[in-house]
Short mmCIF file of C-alpha atoms in Angstrom, two decimals:
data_model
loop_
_atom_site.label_atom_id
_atom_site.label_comp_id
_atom_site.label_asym_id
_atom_site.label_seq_id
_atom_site.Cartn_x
_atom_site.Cartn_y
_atom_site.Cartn_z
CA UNK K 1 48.94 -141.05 79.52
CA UNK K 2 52.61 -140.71 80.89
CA UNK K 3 55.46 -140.10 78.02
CA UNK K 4 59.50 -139.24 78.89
CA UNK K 5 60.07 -135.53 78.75
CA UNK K 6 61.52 -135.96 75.29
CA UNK K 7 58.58 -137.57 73.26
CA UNK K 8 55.73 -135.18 74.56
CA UNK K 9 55.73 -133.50 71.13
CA UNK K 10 57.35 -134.64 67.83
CA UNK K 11 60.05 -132.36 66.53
CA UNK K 12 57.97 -130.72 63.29
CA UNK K 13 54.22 -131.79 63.46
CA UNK K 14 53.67 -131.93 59.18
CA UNK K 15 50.49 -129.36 57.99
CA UNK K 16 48.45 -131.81 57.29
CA UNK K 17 48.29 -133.09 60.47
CA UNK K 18 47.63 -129.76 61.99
CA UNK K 19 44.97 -129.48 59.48
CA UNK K 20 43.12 -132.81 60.42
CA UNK K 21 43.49 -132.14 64.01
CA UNK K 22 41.35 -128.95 63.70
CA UNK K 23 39.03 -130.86 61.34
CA UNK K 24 38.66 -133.68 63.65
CA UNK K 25 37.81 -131.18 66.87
CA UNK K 26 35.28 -129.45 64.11
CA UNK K 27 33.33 -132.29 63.70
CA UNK K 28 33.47 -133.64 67.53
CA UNK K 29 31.84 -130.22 67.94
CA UNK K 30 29.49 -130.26 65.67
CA UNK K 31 28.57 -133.60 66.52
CA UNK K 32 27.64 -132.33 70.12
CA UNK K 33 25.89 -129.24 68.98
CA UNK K 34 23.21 -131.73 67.16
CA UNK K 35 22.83 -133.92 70.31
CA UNK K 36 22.55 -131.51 72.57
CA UNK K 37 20.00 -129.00 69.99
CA UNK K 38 17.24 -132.33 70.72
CA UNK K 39 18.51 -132.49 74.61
CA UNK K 40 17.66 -129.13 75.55
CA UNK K 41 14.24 -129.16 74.20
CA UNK K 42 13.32 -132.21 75.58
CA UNK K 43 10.73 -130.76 78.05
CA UNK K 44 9.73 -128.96 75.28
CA UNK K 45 8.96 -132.07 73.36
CA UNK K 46 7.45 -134.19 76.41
CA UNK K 47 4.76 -131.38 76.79
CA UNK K 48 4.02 -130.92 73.30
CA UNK K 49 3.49 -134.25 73.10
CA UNK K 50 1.58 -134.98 76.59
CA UNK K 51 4.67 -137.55 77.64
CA UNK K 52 4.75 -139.58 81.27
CA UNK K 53 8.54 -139.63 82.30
CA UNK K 54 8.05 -143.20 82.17
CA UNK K 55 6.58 -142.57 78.09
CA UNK K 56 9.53 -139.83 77.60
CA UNK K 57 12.28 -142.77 78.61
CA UNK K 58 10.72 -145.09 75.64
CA UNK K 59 10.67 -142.48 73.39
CA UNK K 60 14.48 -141.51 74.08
CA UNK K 61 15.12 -145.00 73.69
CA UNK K 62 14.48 -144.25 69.80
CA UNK K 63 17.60 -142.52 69.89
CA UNK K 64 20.00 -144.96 72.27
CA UNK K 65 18.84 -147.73 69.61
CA UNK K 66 19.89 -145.81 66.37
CA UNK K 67 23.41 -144.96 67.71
CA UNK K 68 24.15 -148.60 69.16
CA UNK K 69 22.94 -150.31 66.13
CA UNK K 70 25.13 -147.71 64.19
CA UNK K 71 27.94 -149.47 66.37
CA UNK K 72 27.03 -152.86 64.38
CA UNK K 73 27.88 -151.27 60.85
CA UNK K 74 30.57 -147.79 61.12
CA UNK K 75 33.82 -150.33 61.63
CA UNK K 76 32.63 -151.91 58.17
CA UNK K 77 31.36 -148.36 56.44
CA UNK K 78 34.58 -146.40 57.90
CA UNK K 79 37.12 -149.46 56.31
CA UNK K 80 35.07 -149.30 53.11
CA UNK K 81 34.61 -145.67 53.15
CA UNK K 82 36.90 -144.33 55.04
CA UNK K 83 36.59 -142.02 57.78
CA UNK K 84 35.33 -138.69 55.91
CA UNK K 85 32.88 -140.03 53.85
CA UNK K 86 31.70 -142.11 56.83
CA UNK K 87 31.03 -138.73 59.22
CA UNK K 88 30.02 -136.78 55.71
CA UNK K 89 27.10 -139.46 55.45
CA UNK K 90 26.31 -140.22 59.21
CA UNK K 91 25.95 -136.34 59.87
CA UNK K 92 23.77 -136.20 56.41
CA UNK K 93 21.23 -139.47 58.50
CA UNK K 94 21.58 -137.35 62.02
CA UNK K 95 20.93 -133.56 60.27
CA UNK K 96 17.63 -135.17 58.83
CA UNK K 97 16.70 -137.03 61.51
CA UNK K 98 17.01 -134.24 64.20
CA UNK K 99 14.90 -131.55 61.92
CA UNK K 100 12.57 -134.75 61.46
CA UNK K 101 11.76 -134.87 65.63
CA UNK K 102 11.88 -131.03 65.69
CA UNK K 103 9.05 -131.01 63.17
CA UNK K 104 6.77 -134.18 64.63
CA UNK K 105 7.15 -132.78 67.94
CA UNK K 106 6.37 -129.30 67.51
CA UNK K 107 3.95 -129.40 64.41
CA UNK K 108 2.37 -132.81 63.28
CA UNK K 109 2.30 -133.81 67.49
CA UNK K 110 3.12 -137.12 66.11
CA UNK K 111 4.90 -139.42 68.70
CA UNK K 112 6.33 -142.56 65.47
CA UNK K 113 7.29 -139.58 63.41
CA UNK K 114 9.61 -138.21 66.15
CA UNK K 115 10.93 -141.89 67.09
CA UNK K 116 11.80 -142.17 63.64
CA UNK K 117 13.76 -138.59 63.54
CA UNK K 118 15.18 -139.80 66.86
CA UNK K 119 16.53 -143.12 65.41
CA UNK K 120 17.84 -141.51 62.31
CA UNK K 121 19.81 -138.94 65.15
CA UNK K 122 20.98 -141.90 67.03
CA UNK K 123 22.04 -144.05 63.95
CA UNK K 124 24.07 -141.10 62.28
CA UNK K 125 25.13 -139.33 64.89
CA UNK K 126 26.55 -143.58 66.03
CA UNK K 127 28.03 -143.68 63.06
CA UNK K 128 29.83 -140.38 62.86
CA UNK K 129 30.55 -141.03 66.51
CA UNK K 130 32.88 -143.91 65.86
CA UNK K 131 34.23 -143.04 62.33
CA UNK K 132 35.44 -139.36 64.46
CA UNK K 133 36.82 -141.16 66.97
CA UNK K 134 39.09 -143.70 64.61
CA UNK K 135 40.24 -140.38 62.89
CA UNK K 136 41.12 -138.67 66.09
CA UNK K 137 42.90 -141.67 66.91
CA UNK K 138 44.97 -141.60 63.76
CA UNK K 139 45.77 -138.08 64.81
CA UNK K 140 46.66 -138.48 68.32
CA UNK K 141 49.17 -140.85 67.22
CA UNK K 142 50.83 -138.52 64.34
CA UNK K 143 51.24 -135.82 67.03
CA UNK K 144 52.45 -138.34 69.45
CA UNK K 145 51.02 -136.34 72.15
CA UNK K 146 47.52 -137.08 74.44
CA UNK K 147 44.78 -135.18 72.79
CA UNK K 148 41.71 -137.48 72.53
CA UNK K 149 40.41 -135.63 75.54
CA UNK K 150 40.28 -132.21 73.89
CA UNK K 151 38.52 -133.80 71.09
CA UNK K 152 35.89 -135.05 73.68
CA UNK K 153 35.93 -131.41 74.83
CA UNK K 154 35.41 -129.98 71.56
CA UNK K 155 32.23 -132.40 71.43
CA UNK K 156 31.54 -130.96 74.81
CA UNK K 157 31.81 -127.17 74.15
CA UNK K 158 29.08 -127.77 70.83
CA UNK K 159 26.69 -129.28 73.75
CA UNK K 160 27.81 -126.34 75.38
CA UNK K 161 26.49 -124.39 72.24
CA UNK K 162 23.61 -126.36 71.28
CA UNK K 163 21.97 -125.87 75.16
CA UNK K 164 22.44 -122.11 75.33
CA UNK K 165 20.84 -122.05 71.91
CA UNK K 166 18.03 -124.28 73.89
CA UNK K 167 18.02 -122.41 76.24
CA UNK K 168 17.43 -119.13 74.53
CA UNK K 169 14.83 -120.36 72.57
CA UNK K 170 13.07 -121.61 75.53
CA UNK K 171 13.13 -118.52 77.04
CA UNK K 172 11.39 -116.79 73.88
CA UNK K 173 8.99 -119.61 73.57
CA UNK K 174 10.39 -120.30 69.85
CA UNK K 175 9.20 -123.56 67.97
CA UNK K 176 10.99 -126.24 68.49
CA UNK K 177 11.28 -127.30 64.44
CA UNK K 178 12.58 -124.03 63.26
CA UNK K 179 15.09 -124.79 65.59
CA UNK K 180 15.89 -127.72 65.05
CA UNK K 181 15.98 -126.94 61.38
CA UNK K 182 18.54 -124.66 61.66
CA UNK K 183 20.69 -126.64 64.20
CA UNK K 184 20.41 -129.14 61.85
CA UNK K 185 21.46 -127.05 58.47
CA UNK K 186 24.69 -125.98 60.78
CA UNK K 187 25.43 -129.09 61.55
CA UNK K 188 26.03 -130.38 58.19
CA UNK K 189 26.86 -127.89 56.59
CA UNK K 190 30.00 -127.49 58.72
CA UNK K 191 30.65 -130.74 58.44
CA UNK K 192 30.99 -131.24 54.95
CA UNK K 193 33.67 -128.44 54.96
CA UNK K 194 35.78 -130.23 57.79
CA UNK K 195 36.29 -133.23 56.67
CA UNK K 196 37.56 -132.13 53.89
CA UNK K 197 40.80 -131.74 56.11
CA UNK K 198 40.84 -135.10 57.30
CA UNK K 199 44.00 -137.60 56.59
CA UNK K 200 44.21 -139.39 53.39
CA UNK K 201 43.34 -142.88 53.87
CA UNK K 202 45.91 -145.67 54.50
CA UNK K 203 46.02 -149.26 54.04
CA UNK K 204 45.31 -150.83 57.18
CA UNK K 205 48.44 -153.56 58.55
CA UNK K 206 48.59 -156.55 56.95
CA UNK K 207 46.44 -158.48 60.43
CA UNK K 208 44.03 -155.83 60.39
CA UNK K 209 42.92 -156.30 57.10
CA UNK K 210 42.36 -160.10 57.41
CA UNK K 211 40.80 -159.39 60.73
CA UNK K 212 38.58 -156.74 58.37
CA UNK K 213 37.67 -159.08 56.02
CA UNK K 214 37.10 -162.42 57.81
CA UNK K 215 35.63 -160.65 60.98
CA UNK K 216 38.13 -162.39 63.04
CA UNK K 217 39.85 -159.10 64.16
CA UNK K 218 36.57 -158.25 66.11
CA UNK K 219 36.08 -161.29 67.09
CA UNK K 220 39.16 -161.54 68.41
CA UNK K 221 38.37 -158.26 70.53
CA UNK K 222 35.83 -159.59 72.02
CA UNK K 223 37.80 -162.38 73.60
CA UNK K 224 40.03 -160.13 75.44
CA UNK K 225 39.86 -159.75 78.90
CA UNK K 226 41.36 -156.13 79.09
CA UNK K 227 39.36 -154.81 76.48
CA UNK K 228 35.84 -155.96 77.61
CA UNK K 229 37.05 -154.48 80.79
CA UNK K 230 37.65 -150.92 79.34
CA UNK K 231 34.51 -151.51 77.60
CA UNK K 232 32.46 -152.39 80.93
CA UNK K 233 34.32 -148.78 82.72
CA UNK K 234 33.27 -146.72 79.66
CA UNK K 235 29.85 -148.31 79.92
CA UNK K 236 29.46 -146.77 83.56
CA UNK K 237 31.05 -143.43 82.50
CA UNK K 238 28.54 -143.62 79.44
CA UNK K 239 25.54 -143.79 81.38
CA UNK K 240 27.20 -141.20 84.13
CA UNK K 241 27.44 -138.84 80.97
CA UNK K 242 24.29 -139.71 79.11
CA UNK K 243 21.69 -139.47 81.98
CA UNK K 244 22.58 -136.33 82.87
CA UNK K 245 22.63 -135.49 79.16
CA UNK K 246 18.75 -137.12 78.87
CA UNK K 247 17.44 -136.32 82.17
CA UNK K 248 18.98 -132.69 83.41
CA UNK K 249 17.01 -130.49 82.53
CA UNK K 250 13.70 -132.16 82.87
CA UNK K 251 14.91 -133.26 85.87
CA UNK K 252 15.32 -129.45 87.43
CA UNK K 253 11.84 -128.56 85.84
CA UNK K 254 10.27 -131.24 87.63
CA UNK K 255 12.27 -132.08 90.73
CA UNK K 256 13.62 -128.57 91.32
CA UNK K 257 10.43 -126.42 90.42
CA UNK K 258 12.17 -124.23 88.19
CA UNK K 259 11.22 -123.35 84.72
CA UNK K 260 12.42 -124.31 80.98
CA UNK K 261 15.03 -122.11 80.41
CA UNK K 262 16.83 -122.75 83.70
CA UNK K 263 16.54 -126.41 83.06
CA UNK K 264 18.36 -126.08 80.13
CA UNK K 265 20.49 -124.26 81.77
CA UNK K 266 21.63 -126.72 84.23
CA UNK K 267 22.17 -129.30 81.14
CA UNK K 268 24.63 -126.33 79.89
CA UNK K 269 26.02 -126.07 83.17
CA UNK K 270 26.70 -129.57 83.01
CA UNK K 271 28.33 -129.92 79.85
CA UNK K 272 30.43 -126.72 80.38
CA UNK K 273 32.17 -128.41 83.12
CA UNK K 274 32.72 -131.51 81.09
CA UNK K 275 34.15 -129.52 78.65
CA UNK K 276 36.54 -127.86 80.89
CA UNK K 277 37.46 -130.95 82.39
CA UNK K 278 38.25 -132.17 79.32
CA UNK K 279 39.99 -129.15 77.90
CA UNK K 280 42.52 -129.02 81.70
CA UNK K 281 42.33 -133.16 82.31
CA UNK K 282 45.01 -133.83 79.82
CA UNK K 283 47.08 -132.00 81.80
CA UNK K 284 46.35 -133.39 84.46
CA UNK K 285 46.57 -137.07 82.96
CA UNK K 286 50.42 -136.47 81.17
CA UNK K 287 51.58 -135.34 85.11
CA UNK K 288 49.55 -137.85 87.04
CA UNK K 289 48.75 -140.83 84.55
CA UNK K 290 45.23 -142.24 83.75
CA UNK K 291 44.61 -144.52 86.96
CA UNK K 292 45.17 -141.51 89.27
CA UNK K 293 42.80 -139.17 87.44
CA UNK K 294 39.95 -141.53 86.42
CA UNK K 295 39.63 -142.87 90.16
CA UNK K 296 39.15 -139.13 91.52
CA UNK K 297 36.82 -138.09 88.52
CA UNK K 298 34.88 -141.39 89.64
CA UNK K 299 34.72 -139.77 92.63
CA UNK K 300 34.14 -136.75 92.00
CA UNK K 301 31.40 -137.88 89.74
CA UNK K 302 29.28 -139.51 92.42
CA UNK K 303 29.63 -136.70 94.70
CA UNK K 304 28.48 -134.21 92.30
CA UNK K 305 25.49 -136.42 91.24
CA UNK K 306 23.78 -137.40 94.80
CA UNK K 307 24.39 -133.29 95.41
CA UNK K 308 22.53 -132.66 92.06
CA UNK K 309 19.82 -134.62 93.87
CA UNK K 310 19.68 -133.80 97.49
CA UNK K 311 21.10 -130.20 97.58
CA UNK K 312 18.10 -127.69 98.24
CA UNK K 313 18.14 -124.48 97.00
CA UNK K 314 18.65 -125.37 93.42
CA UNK K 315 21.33 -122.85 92.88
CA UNK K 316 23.42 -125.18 95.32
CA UNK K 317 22.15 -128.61 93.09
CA UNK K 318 23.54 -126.38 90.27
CA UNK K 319 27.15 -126.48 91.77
CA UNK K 320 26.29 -130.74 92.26
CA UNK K 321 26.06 -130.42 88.38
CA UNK K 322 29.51 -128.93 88.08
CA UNK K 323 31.17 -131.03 89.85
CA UNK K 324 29.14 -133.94 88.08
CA UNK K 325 30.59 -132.92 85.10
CA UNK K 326 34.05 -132.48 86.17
CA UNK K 327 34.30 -135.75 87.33
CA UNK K 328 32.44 -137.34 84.48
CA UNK K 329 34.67 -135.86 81.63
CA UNK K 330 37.29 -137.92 81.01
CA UNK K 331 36.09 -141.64 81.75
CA UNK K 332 35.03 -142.24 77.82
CA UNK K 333 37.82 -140.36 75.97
CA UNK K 334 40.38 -142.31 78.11
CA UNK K 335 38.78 -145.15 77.64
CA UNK K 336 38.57 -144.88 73.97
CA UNK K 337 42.77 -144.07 74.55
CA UNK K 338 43.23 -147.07 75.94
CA UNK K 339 41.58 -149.58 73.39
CA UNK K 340 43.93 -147.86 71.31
CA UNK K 341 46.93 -148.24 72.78
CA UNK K 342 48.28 -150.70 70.15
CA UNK K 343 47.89 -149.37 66.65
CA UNK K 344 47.47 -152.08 64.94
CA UNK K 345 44.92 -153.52 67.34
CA UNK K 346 42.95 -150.23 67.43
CA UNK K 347 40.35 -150.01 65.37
CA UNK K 348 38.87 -153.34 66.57
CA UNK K 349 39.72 -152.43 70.19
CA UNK K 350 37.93 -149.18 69.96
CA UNK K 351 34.84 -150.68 67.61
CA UNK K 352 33.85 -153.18 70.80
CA UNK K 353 34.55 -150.47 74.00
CA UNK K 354 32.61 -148.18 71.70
CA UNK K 355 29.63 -150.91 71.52
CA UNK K 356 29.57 -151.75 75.10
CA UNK K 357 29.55 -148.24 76.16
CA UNK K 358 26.95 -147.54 74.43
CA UNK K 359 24.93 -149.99 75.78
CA UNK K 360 24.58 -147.07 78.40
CA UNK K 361 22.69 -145.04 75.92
CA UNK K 362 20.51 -148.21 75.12
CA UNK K 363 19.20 -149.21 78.83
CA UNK K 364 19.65 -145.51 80.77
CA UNK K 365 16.58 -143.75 79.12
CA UNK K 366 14.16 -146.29 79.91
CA UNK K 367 15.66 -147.03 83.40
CA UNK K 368 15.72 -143.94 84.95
CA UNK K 369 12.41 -143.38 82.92
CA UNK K 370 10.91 -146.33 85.08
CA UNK K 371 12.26 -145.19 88.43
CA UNK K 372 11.14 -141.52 87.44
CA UNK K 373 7.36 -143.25 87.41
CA UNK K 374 7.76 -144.20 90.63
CA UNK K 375 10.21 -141.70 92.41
CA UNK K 376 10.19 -138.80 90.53
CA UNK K 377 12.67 -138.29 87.56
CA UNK K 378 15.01 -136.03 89.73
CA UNK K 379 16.01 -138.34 92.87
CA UNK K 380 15.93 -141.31 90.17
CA UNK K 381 19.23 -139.73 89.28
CA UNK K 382 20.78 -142.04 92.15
CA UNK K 383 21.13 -144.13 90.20
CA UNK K 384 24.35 -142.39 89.13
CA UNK K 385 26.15 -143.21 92.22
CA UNK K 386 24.91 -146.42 92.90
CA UNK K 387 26.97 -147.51 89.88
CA UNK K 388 29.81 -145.82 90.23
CA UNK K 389 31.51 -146.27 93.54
CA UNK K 390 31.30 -149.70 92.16
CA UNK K 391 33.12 -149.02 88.99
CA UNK K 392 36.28 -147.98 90.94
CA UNK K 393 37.83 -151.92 90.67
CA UNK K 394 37.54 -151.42 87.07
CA UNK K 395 39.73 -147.62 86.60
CA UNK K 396 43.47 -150.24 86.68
CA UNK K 397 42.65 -151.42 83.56
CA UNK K 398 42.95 -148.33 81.42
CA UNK K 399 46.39 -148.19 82.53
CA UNK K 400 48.94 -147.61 79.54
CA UNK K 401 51.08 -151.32 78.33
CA UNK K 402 54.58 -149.13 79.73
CA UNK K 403 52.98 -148.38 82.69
CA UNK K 404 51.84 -152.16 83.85
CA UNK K 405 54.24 -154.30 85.68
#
């Protein structure tokens, strides 16, 4: 996002909004810490439970289908609630839910008691997911300065967390529900304390609250060319994101020969290098712009993932999955900046990108699942590219309104 010299930080920022900014990054992190607790035990899970990758892709779809049907309901809860009681009660469903899969994987060996944990994840964690990012946009417009990506990256560095703490308990063969358990407990416990920081809630404009009520600002969303756009480019970045997220580390274990622990530690490889990416790439957007940057993370993406896949050793795939995640890191947090460009279309604007994108979440697990069955799980990661290199005609349309001609 370009801004003049003189508006790239307001003259006095008020506490308050200091205060929600480091309540929104809190929650982004704890948000990822949860998702990433279940994704780094995941080969854990399929052997507990005696899964085909083909099997392992249905079950995952469990948790794609909680988080986009959450997409159907958190514009209505966060209006009604607001946006802390919203991620207060979504992280409640996801905590539950995640300790709920730990537990039927690990113990009971029961496959509908962990798609139920694994829906209650997805649905909460959905919810929390979009209530976050309406709050973060809130904030990125009080500090009048482009944040949203350090947000992402604070969701990034708790997946960062959450697969070294996978990782480590791989490597000392602990349960996966104790785990779980206790990622859980952290998760909302921490949560309850930060969004207790968040903004006080406003009255929405005068447009957005008919739109609220009558469903016509949603519908009217969805009728606008530019934002199903946005919504079809975070879709790609989505799945870009997520199947490397689902399929990583089992991927390494299986493709690569390598054990547990260094499976989840490529999947914290990868999300390290989204979160630095996302920590450096607003830099790197205010200099540049968003067209610029999202075109050469595209890029960058697709070169990273086909190396993640061909590269033998597997210490060299390992630097594919860096620059994977590099180039992956900012395609959903600018997209998310760009449905809100216009305030007082936002909330709509973000509700449908947010909904399409995460239609990635909904098909990737079972497609790559299917090609896994017949080409093994780690070169159905080509996938990745295939869609990408595509998705460049899409990156002009997350350029900012005072940027377009």
């Amino acid at each position: 996002m370009k801004r003049s010299a003189g508006t790239l930080r307001p003259p006095s920022v008020p506490p308050q909004v200091v205060a929600a900014r480091t309540g929104v990054a809190v929650v982004f992190g704890l948000n990822g810490l949860a998702v990433a607790s279940w994704f780094a035990r995941v080969p854990a899970a399929r052997d507990a439970l005696g899964l085909t990758p083909g099997q392992l892709g249905a079950l995952l779809l469990a948790l794609s289908a909680g988080a986009v049907l959450a997409l159907s309901t958190a514009g209505a809860l966060t209006h009604r609630l607001g946006t802390a009681r919203t991620v207060a009660g979504g992280t409640g469903l996801a905590a539950l839910g995640l300790a709920l899969a730990g537990v039927a994987a690990s113990d009971w060996r029961a496959v509908p008691a962990v798609a139920v944990g694994l829906f209650a994840l997805g649905y909460g964690s959905g919810t929390c997911d979009v209530a976050m990012n309406v709050e973060a946009a809130v904030v990125e417009r009080r500090l009048v300065r482009t944040v949203m990506p350090r947000f992402h990256a604070a969701w990034s560095l708790g997946t960062v967390a959450g697969a070294a703490a996978g990782a480590a308990s791989a490597r000392v063969g602990a349960a996966i529900g104790p785990h779980l358990g206790l990622a859980a407990a952290v998760t909302l416990g921490g949560t309850l304390l930060a969004v207790r920081s968040f903004l006080p809630a406003s009255a929405p404009p005068a447009d957005a609250t008919t739109g609220s009520r009558r469903g016509s600002g949603a519908l009217a969303a969805w009728r606008e060319p530019r934002t199903l756009l946005i919504g079809l480019l975070v879709l790609v970045m989505a799945f870009t994101e997520g199947t490397a997220n689902d399929w990583l580390a089992v991927a390494f274990v299986d493709g690569h020969r390598v054990t547990e622990a260094l499976g989840a530690l490529a999947f914290g490889v990868f999300v390290a290098a989204m979160t630095v990416g996302r920590t450096t790439g607003t830099i790197a957007l205010d200099r540049w712009g968003r067209v610029p940057v999202l075109l050469g993370g595209t890029v960058l993406a697709a070169i990273g993932a086909t190396t993640t896949v061909l590269a033998d050793p597997w210490p060299l795939a390992l630097a594919g999955v860096v620059v994977w995640g590099l180039g992956a890191s900012l395609g959903f947090p600018v997209g998310i900046s760009a449905a809100a460009d216009e305030e007082e279309r936002a909330a709509a604007r973000v509700s449908v990108v947010s909904m399409i994108g995460y239609t990635a979440f909904l098909a990737g697990p079972p497609l790559v699942g299917l090609l896994g069955d017949r080409v093994g799980s780690l070169r159905a990661l080509l996938v990745v590219p295939f869609m990408l290199l595509p998705a460049l005609v899409l990156v002009p349309v997350a350029r900012p309104p005072a940027d377009r001609p």
